[in-house]
Amino acid sequence: MKNLRNLNKKRIDIDELQQYLNIIDYIELTEVVRTLTHDEIIMPIKSSRLNGKQPSLYNRYSIIDESEDTSVYTQELSYGINIRLDKTYYIKNIDRYKDDRKFIHSLSKFLDESIDLLNTQVSANERSFQIWQREKFLNREGGKRILKNLNLPIEFLNIYDTTEPLSYYSYSKNSPQKILILENKDTFYSMRKHLIKGSNRIFGEEISTLIYGGGKNIYRTFEDFDVCAEPYLIDKNNEILYLGDLDYEGIIIYEGLYKIFKDDYNIKPFIKGYEFMIDKFTKGNISLPNTKDGQNRHMGQVFALEFDAVYRSVIMDILTSDKYIPQEILNISDF
């Protein structure tokens, strides 16, 4: 008998079915239709109604797609994949397993043959290349999703994420020392130029290292500070100072850094720097720019309480009047 699935059709009329199977006798046709229905090759479309003949057949039938034998994949998952990988999800979702199969096999092979490599911590991209020969696969091309489906925590791979390199200039590598983190690039370059000229005093403070923070990017840059920075920078006896724009976001950036460092380092705002910014504004009768739209204004009290009552009052007056002092109010002639 001809295979109806070769027609590549979803539905077929009873007359077309009879013609395709080359059946002349109607009774024979009813028997064939009964057999095809029982074998789940076709299914009646009941809305097409019966044809009125005896015995009755429906006017149209759906052709059922052939069920794929997935037992080979189920067996492969059960017995051919590393025992550290949980196969439950993929056994229930064979189609997804077929999509991810190549990558699961690469991971399984790595665990079978090269698991000792996990004893050495490497970057996420380096580990990704070790396992899949694609350096971006883990972070950008579905690797994390596959690990989740296999119930394998990413920590198992013993990796670290690489952050943006720390941009800094050190006048001295002695420790302990004072480190000044600067929010903006212009001020970083100006102060670095000042240090290079041979003076490491800025507003009367002896500053040994300048670090460029880059606004909100500073959080990502400092995630691995203890791992990536040189020993003299991570000395716990160092004092860390911060100087940024005198606006809501600049203050909130400092308060975020304070939370990160307060348990391990002595971190404070660079009070003398902020006071100079405020004095330059007040004494110079400078017109301040308006606060940028959309700023987060939910700052805490950590920053403001570092100042005496007079300066704290000026800071709050500036903020509540929707003005701010940009760090660029400073230049090399001020230091």
Tab-separated table of C-alpha atoms in Angstrom:
chain	number	residue	atom	x	y	z
A	1	MET	CA	0.000	0.000	0.000
A	2	LYS	CA	1.223	3.465	-0.830
A	3	ASN	CA	2.452	5.578	2.079
A	4	LEU	CA	0.061	8.497	2.571
A	5	ARG	CA	2.789	10.475	4.358
A	6	ASN	CA	4.656	10.718	1.049
A	7	LEU	CA	1.953	13.108	-0.120
A	8	ASN	CA	3.347	15.767	2.228
A	9	LYS	CA	-0.189	16.874	2.980
A	10	LYS	CA	-1.934	17.488	6.273
A	11	ARG	CA	-5.459	16.617	5.039
A	12	ILE	CA	-7.006	14.496	2.292
A	13	ASP	CA	-10.529	14.102	0.854
A	14	ILE	CA	-12.008	10.605	0.894
A	15	ASP	CA	-12.300	10.625	-2.911
A	16	GLU	CA	-8.650	11.683	-3.257
A	17	LEU	CA	-7.693	8.977	-0.779
A	18	GLN	CA	-9.535	6.330	-2.815
A	19	GLN	CA	-7.900	7.513	-6.020
A	20	TYR	CA	-4.386	7.675	-4.515
A	21	LEU	CA	-4.680	4.132	-3.136
A	22	ASN	CA	-6.231	2.937	-6.401
A	23	ILE	CA	-9.185	1.247	-4.667
A	24	ILE	CA	-12.296	0.669	-6.797
A	25	ASP	CA	-14.503	-1.262	-4.382
A	26	TYR	CA	-16.141	0.953	-1.714
A	27	ILE	CA	-16.309	-1.833	0.899
A	28	GLU	CA	-12.592	-2.415	0.451
A	29	LEU	CA	-12.076	1.304	0.889
A	30	THR	CA	-13.920	1.279	4.225
A	31	GLU	CA	-11.728	-1.586	5.444
A	32	VAL	CA	-8.544	0.239	4.428
A	33	VAL	CA	-9.737	3.434	6.111
A	34	ARG	CA	-10.520	1.478	9.295
A	35	THR	CA	-7.012	-0.021	9.237
A	36	LEU	CA	-5.316	3.336	8.588
A	37	THR	CA	-7.298	4.894	11.429
A	38	HIS	CA	-6.426	2.067	13.819
A	39	ASP	CA	-2.723	2.381	12.919
A	40	GLU	CA	-2.882	6.136	13.613
A	41	ILE	CA	-1.925	7.055	10.058
A	42	ILE	CA	-5.102	9.030	9.449
A	43	MET	CA	-7.725	10.582	11.712
A	44	PRO	CA	-11.243	11.628	10.703
A	45	ILE	CA	-12.077	15.326	10.569
A	46	LYS	CA	-15.462	15.089	12.190
A	47	SER	CA	-16.474	18.583	11.163
A	48	SER	CA	-16.345	17.396	7.532
A	49	ARG	CA	-19.396	15.153	8.251
A	50	LEU	CA	-20.174	11.666	7.032
A	51	ASN	CA	-20.524	10.953	3.336
A	52	GLY	CA	-24.010	9.361	3.629
A	53	LYS	CA	-22.969	5.965	2.291
A	54	GLN	CA	-23.116	2.623	4.057
A	55	PRO	CA	-20.920	1.984	5.877
A	56	SER	CA	-20.284	5.713	6.340
A	57	LEU	CA	-16.931	7.409	6.058
A	58	TYR	CA	-16.027	11.003	6.799
A	59	ASN	CA	-15.534	13.318	3.853
A	60	ARG	CA	-12.034	14.384	4.999
A	61	TYR	CA	-9.192	12.907	7.059
A	62	SER	CA	-6.048	14.315	8.671
A	63	ILE	CA	-2.773	12.591	7.882
A	64	ILE	CA	-0.895	12.042	11.153
A	65	ASP	CA	2.837	12.711	11.224
A	66	GLU	CA	4.907	9.640	11.832
A	67	SER	CA	6.076	9.394	15.446
A	68	GLU	CA	9.834	9.554	15.754
A	69	ASP	CA	11.555	6.794	17.660
A	70	THR	CA	13.400	8.727	20.362
A	71	SER	CA	14.586	5.717	22.305
A	72	VAL	CA	18.094	6.088	20.899
A	73	TYR	CA	18.341	9.577	22.442
A	74	THR	CA	16.846	8.448	25.740
A	75	GLN	CA	19.382	5.613	25.968
A	76	GLU	CA	22.194	7.971	25.047
A	77	LEU	CA	21.209	10.341	27.830
A	78	SER	CA	20.801	7.553	30.339
A	79	TYR	CA	24.027	5.686	29.653
A	80	GLY	CA	26.289	7.785	27.428
A	81	ILE	CA	26.560	11.094	29.281
A	82	ASN	CA	28.806	11.875	32.260
A	83	ILE	CA	27.158	10.946	35.565
A	84	ARG	CA	27.688	14.468	36.987
A	85	LEU	CA	25.131	15.822	34.528
A	86	ASP	CA	21.444	15.643	35.456
A	87	LYS	CA	19.599	14.387	32.357
A	88	THR	CA	16.041	14.776	33.698
A	89	TYR	CA	15.226	17.913	31.718
A	90	TYR	CA	16.501	16.577	28.402
A	91	ILE	CA	14.828	13.166	28.791
A	92	LYS	CA	11.538	15.055	29.067
A	93	ASN	CA	12.476	17.412	26.212
A	94	ILE	CA	14.081	15.264	23.530
A	95	ASP	CA	13.679	17.911	20.823
A	96	ARG	CA	15.699	20.348	22.929
A	97	TYR	CA	18.293	17.619	23.516
A	98	LYS	CA	18.620	17.133	19.766
A	99	ASP	CA	19.315	20.870	19.422
A	100	ASP	CA	21.896	20.915	22.248
A	101	ARG	CA	23.309	17.417	21.751
A	102	LYS	CA	26.647	18.452	20.235
A	103	PHE	CA	27.400	20.855	23.082
A	104	ILE	CA	26.287	18.414	25.788
A	105	HIS	CA	28.601	15.790	24.317
A	106	SER	CA	31.511	18.249	24.366
A	107	LEU	CA	30.866	19.002	28.035
A	108	SER	CA	30.484	15.314	28.873
A	109	LYS	CA	33.727	14.471	27.099
A	110	PHE	CA	35.534	17.232	28.967
A	111	LEU	CA	34.295	15.877	32.310
A	112	ASP	CA	35.260	12.329	31.305
A	113	GLU	CA	38.728	13.106	30.029
A	114	SER	CA	39.900	16.487	31.319
A	115	ILE	CA	38.182	17.115	34.652
A	116	ASP	CA	41.556	17.698	36.340
A	117	LEU	CA	41.753	20.996	34.442
A	118	LEU	CA	39.043	22.285	36.782
A	119	ASN	CA	41.599	22.310	39.605
A	120	THR	CA	43.042	25.494	38.080
A	121	GLN	CA	40.802	28.557	38.011
A	122	VAL	CA	40.718	30.230	34.597
A	123	SER	CA	38.602	32.926	32.965
A	124	ALA	CA	35.113	32.151	31.686
A	125	ASN	CA	36.183	32.573	28.058
A	126	GLU	CA	39.240	30.369	28.532
A	127	ARG	CA	37.168	27.586	30.094
A	128	SER	CA	34.571	27.954	27.365
A	129	PHE	CA	37.225	27.366	24.739
A	130	GLN	CA	38.588	24.352	26.663
A	131	ILE	CA	35.183	22.686	26.682
A	132	TRP	CA	33.500	23.803	23.451
A	133	GLN	CA	36.338	25.309	21.355
A	134	ARG	CA	34.258	28.483	21.284
A	135	GLU	CA	35.451	31.163	23.668
A	136	LYS	CA	32.139	33.051	23.842
A	137	PHE	CA	29.873	29.989	24.107
A	138	LEU	CA	29.571	29.968	27.894
A	139	ASN	CA	28.609	33.598	28.379
A	140	ARG	CA	26.936	34.525	25.092
A	141	GLU	CA	25.918	31.478	23.057
A	142	GLY	CA	23.804	29.293	25.313
A	143	GLY	CA	26.368	27.699	27.598
A	144	LYS	CA	24.774	28.957	30.814
A	145	ARG	CA	21.350	27.743	29.664
A	146	ILE	CA	22.700	24.266	28.967
A	147	LEU	CA	24.418	24.136	32.364
A	148	LYS	CA	21.131	25.101	34.012
A	149	ASN	CA	19.251	22.406	32.081
A	150	LEU	CA	21.845	19.868	33.250
A	151	ASN	CA	21.617	21.149	36.838
A	152	LEU	CA	25.351	21.863	36.881
A	153	PRO	CA	26.220	25.035	38.826
A	154	ILE	CA	28.521	27.360	36.929
A	155	GLU	CA	30.746	27.508	40.018
A	156	PHE	CA	31.645	23.874	39.294
A	157	LEU	CA	33.668	25.065	36.297
A	158	ASN	CA	35.966	27.073	38.610
A	159	ILE	CA	36.004	30.250	36.520
A	160	TYR	CA	36.260	33.962	37.069
A	161	ASP	CA	34.833	36.807	34.999
A	162	THR	CA	37.325	39.281	33.609
A	163	THR	CA	36.477	42.899	34.330
A	164	GLU	CA	37.741	46.038	32.665
A	165	PRO	CA	41.420	46.569	33.531
A	166	LEU	CA	42.024	48.953	36.407
A	167	SER	CA	43.255	52.314	35.092
A	168	TYR	CA	45.606	53.827	37.638
A	169	TYR	CA	48.800	55.777	38.108
A	170	SER	CA	51.072	55.344	41.125
A	171	TYR	CA	53.498	58.018	42.220
A	172	SER	CA	54.809	55.560	44.792
A	173	LYS	CA	54.440	51.825	45.384
A	174	ASN	CA	55.038	52.085	49.104
A	175	SER	CA	52.375	50.918	51.496
A	176	PRO	CA	50.393	51.869	53.403
A	177	GLN	CA	49.411	54.795	51.200
A	178	LYS	CA	46.496	57.029	50.273
A	179	ILE	CA	44.640	56.041	47.108
A	180	LEU	CA	42.323	58.516	45.375
A	181	ILE	CA	39.537	57.178	43.148
A	182	LEU	CA	38.309	59.740	40.616
A	183	GLU	CA	34.923	59.496	38.947
A	184	ASN	CA	35.807	61.394	35.768
A	185	LYS	CA	38.545	60.954	33.178
A	186	ASP	CA	39.498	64.640	32.818
A	187	THR	CA	40.257	65.018	36.517
A	188	PHE	CA	42.203	61.744	36.489
A	189	TYR	CA	44.440	62.975	33.662
A	190	SER	CA	44.933	66.410	35.237
A	191	MET	CA	45.876	64.995	38.628
A	192	ARG	CA	48.134	62.378	37.017
A	193	LYS	CA	49.920	65.172	35.151
A	194	HIS	CA	50.327	66.975	38.479
A	195	LEU	CA	51.892	63.883	40.091
A	196	ILE	CA	54.169	63.232	37.122
A	197	LYS	CA	55.548	66.755	37.524
A	198	GLY	CA	56.925	65.644	40.894
A	199	SER	CA	54.431	66.658	43.550
A	200	ASN	CA	52.292	64.069	45.270
A	201	ARG	CA	50.381	66.531	47.419
A	202	ILE	CA	46.843	67.376	46.287
A	203	PHE	CA	44.960	69.925	48.380
A	204	GLY	CA	47.475	69.256	51.143
A	205	GLU	CA	46.940	65.465	51.131
A	206	GLU	CA	49.784	63.126	50.215
A	207	ILE	CA	48.302	60.990	47.418
A	208	SER	CA	50.343	58.043	46.120
A	209	THR	CA	47.952	56.432	43.623
A	210	LEU	CA	45.167	57.748	41.392
A	211	ILE	CA	42.513	55.350	40.087
A	212	TYR	CA	40.077	56.195	37.293
A	213	GLY	CA	36.607	54.986	38.281
A	214	GLY	CA	34.548	55.789	35.179
A	215	GLY	CA	31.223	56.594	36.826
A	216	LYS	CA	28.920	53.624	37.404
A	217	ASN	CA	31.391	51.340	35.615
A	218	ILE	CA	33.466	51.487	38.772
A	219	TYR	CA	31.448	48.665	40.364
A	220	ARG	CA	32.386	46.201	37.639
A	221	THR	CA	35.991	47.404	37.609
A	222	PHE	CA	36.340	46.881	41.358
A	223	GLU	CA	34.618	43.480	41.577
A	224	ASP	CA	37.996	41.740	41.491
A	225	PHE	CA	40.071	44.455	43.138
A	226	ASP	CA	41.643	42.063	45.665
A	227	VAL	CA	42.498	39.583	42.895
A	228	CYS	CA	43.710	41.851	40.109
A	229	ALA	CA	45.441	44.754	41.853
A	230	GLU	CA	49.104	44.741	42.816
A	231	PRO	CA	49.962	43.890	46.457
A	232	TYR	CA	50.807	47.460	47.461
A	233	LEU	CA	47.333	48.600	46.341
A	234	ILE	CA	45.406	45.976	48.309
A	235	ASP	CA	47.270	46.546	51.574
A	236	LYS	CA	44.506	46.641	54.191
A	237	ASN	CA	46.209	49.602	55.890
A	238	ASN	CA	45.734	51.813	52.834
A	239	GLU	CA	43.278	54.684	52.989
A	240	ILE	CA	40.927	54.953	50.013
A	241	LEU	CA	39.509	58.360	49.119
A	242	TYR	CA	36.823	59.104	46.530
A	243	LEU	CA	36.155	62.268	44.522
A	244	GLY	CA	33.355	62.647	41.997
A	245	ASP	CA	30.679	65.038	40.783
A	246	LEU	CA	28.818	66.703	43.612
A	247	ASP	CA	25.398	65.454	42.525
A	248	TYR	CA	23.020	62.663	43.514
A	249	GLU	CA	24.555	60.030	41.263
A	250	GLY	CA	28.122	60.880	42.242
A	251	ILE	CA	27.197	60.564	45.913
A	252	ILE	CA	25.323	57.295	45.321
A	253	ILE	CA	28.352	55.892	43.474
A	254	TYR	CA	30.480	56.660	46.543
A	255	GLU	CA	27.962	55.080	48.889
A	256	GLY	CA	27.939	51.931	46.738
A	257	LEU	CA	31.738	51.769	46.924
A	258	TYR	CA	31.564	52.328	50.669
A	259	LYS	CA	29.400	49.226	51.038
A	260	ILE	CA	31.896	47.199	49.012
A	261	PHE	CA	35.032	48.337	50.861
A	262	LYS	CA	33.978	49.386	54.380
A	263	ASP	CA	34.665	45.994	55.984
A	264	ASP	CA	38.177	45.691	54.537
A	265	TYR	CA	39.450	49.215	53.945
A	266	ASN	CA	39.307	52.681	55.431
A	267	ILE	CA	37.277	54.470	52.731
A	268	LYS	CA	36.087	58.078	52.854
A	269	PRO	CA	35.135	60.936	50.549
A	270	PHE	CA	38.079	63.165	49.621
A	271	ILE	CA	36.806	65.892	51.920
A	272	LYS	CA	39.457	68.483	51.016
A	273	GLY	CA	38.725	67.994	47.323
A	274	TYR	CA	34.978	68.436	47.756
A	275	GLU	CA	35.487	71.448	50.029
A	276	PHE	CA	37.724	73.064	47.389
A	277	MET	CA	35.030	72.456	44.745
A	278	ILE	CA	32.414	74.088	46.978
A	279	ASP	CA	34.675	77.016	47.915
A	280	LYS	CA	35.567	77.645	44.279
A	281	PHE	CA	31.872	77.731	43.409
A	282	THR	CA	30.838	80.034	46.273
A	283	LYS	CA	33.806	82.423	46.127
A	284	GLY	CA	33.814	82.615	42.346
A	285	ASN	CA	30.058	83.243	42.151
A	286	ILE	CA	29.918	80.505	39.521
A	287	SER	CA	26.616	79.595	37.873
A	288	LEU	CA	26.036	75.871	38.319
A	289	PRO	CA	24.471	73.565	35.694
A	290	ASN	CA	21.098	71.931	36.245
A	291	THR	CA	20.884	68.388	37.556
A	292	LYS	CA	20.561	65.886	34.723
A	293	ASP	CA	17.089	64.463	34.161
A	294	GLY	CA	16.316	60.996	35.488
A	295	GLN	CA	18.928	60.905	38.231
A	296	ASN	CA	18.397	58.495	41.094
A	297	ARG	CA	17.926	60.733	44.138
A	298	HIS	CA	17.701	58.013	46.786
A	299	MET	CA	21.041	58.650	48.443
A	300	GLY	CA	21.785	57.694	52.017
A	301	GLN	CA	23.477	59.632	54.835
A	302	VAL	CA	26.927	58.014	54.645
A	303	PHE	CA	28.403	60.718	52.403
A	304	ALA	CA	26.863	63.829	53.939
A	305	LEU	CA	27.755	62.895	57.530
A	306	GLU	CA	31.480	63.027	56.673
A	307	PHE	CA	31.245	66.836	56.325
A	308	ASP	CA	30.889	69.475	59.009
A	309	ALA	CA	27.551	71.196	59.418
A	310	VAL	CA	28.453	74.223	57.262
A	311	TYR	CA	29.549	72.266	54.201
A	312	ARG	CA	26.764	69.723	54.670
A	313	SER	CA	24.225	72.543	54.521
A	314	VAL	CA	25.743	73.931	51.303
A	315	ILE	CA	25.739	70.453	49.724
A	316	MET	CA	22.063	69.920	50.509
A	317	ASP	CA	21.163	73.417	49.246
A	318	ILE	CA	22.893	72.671	45.927
A	319	LEU	CA	21.153	69.300	45.541
A	320	THR	CA	17.668	70.477	46.525
A	321	SER	CA	17.908	73.399	44.105
A	322	ASP	CA	18.446	70.867	41.275
A	323	LYS	CA	22.003	72.037	40.649
A	324	TYR	CA	25.324	70.203	40.809
A	325	ILE	CA	29.059	70.828	40.797
A	326	PRO	CA	30.855	68.814	38.132
A	327	GLN	CA	34.281	67.470	39.027
A	328	GLU	CA	35.602	69.371	36.016
A	329	ILE	CA	35.364	72.578	38.048
A	330	LEU	CA	38.874	71.513	39.103
A	331	ASN	CA	41.945	71.843	36.888
A	332	ILE	CA	45.697	71.378	37.277
A	333	SER	CA	46.217	74.932	38.531
A	334	ASP	CA	44.064	74.183	41.596
A	335	PHE	CA	45.990	71.244	42.977
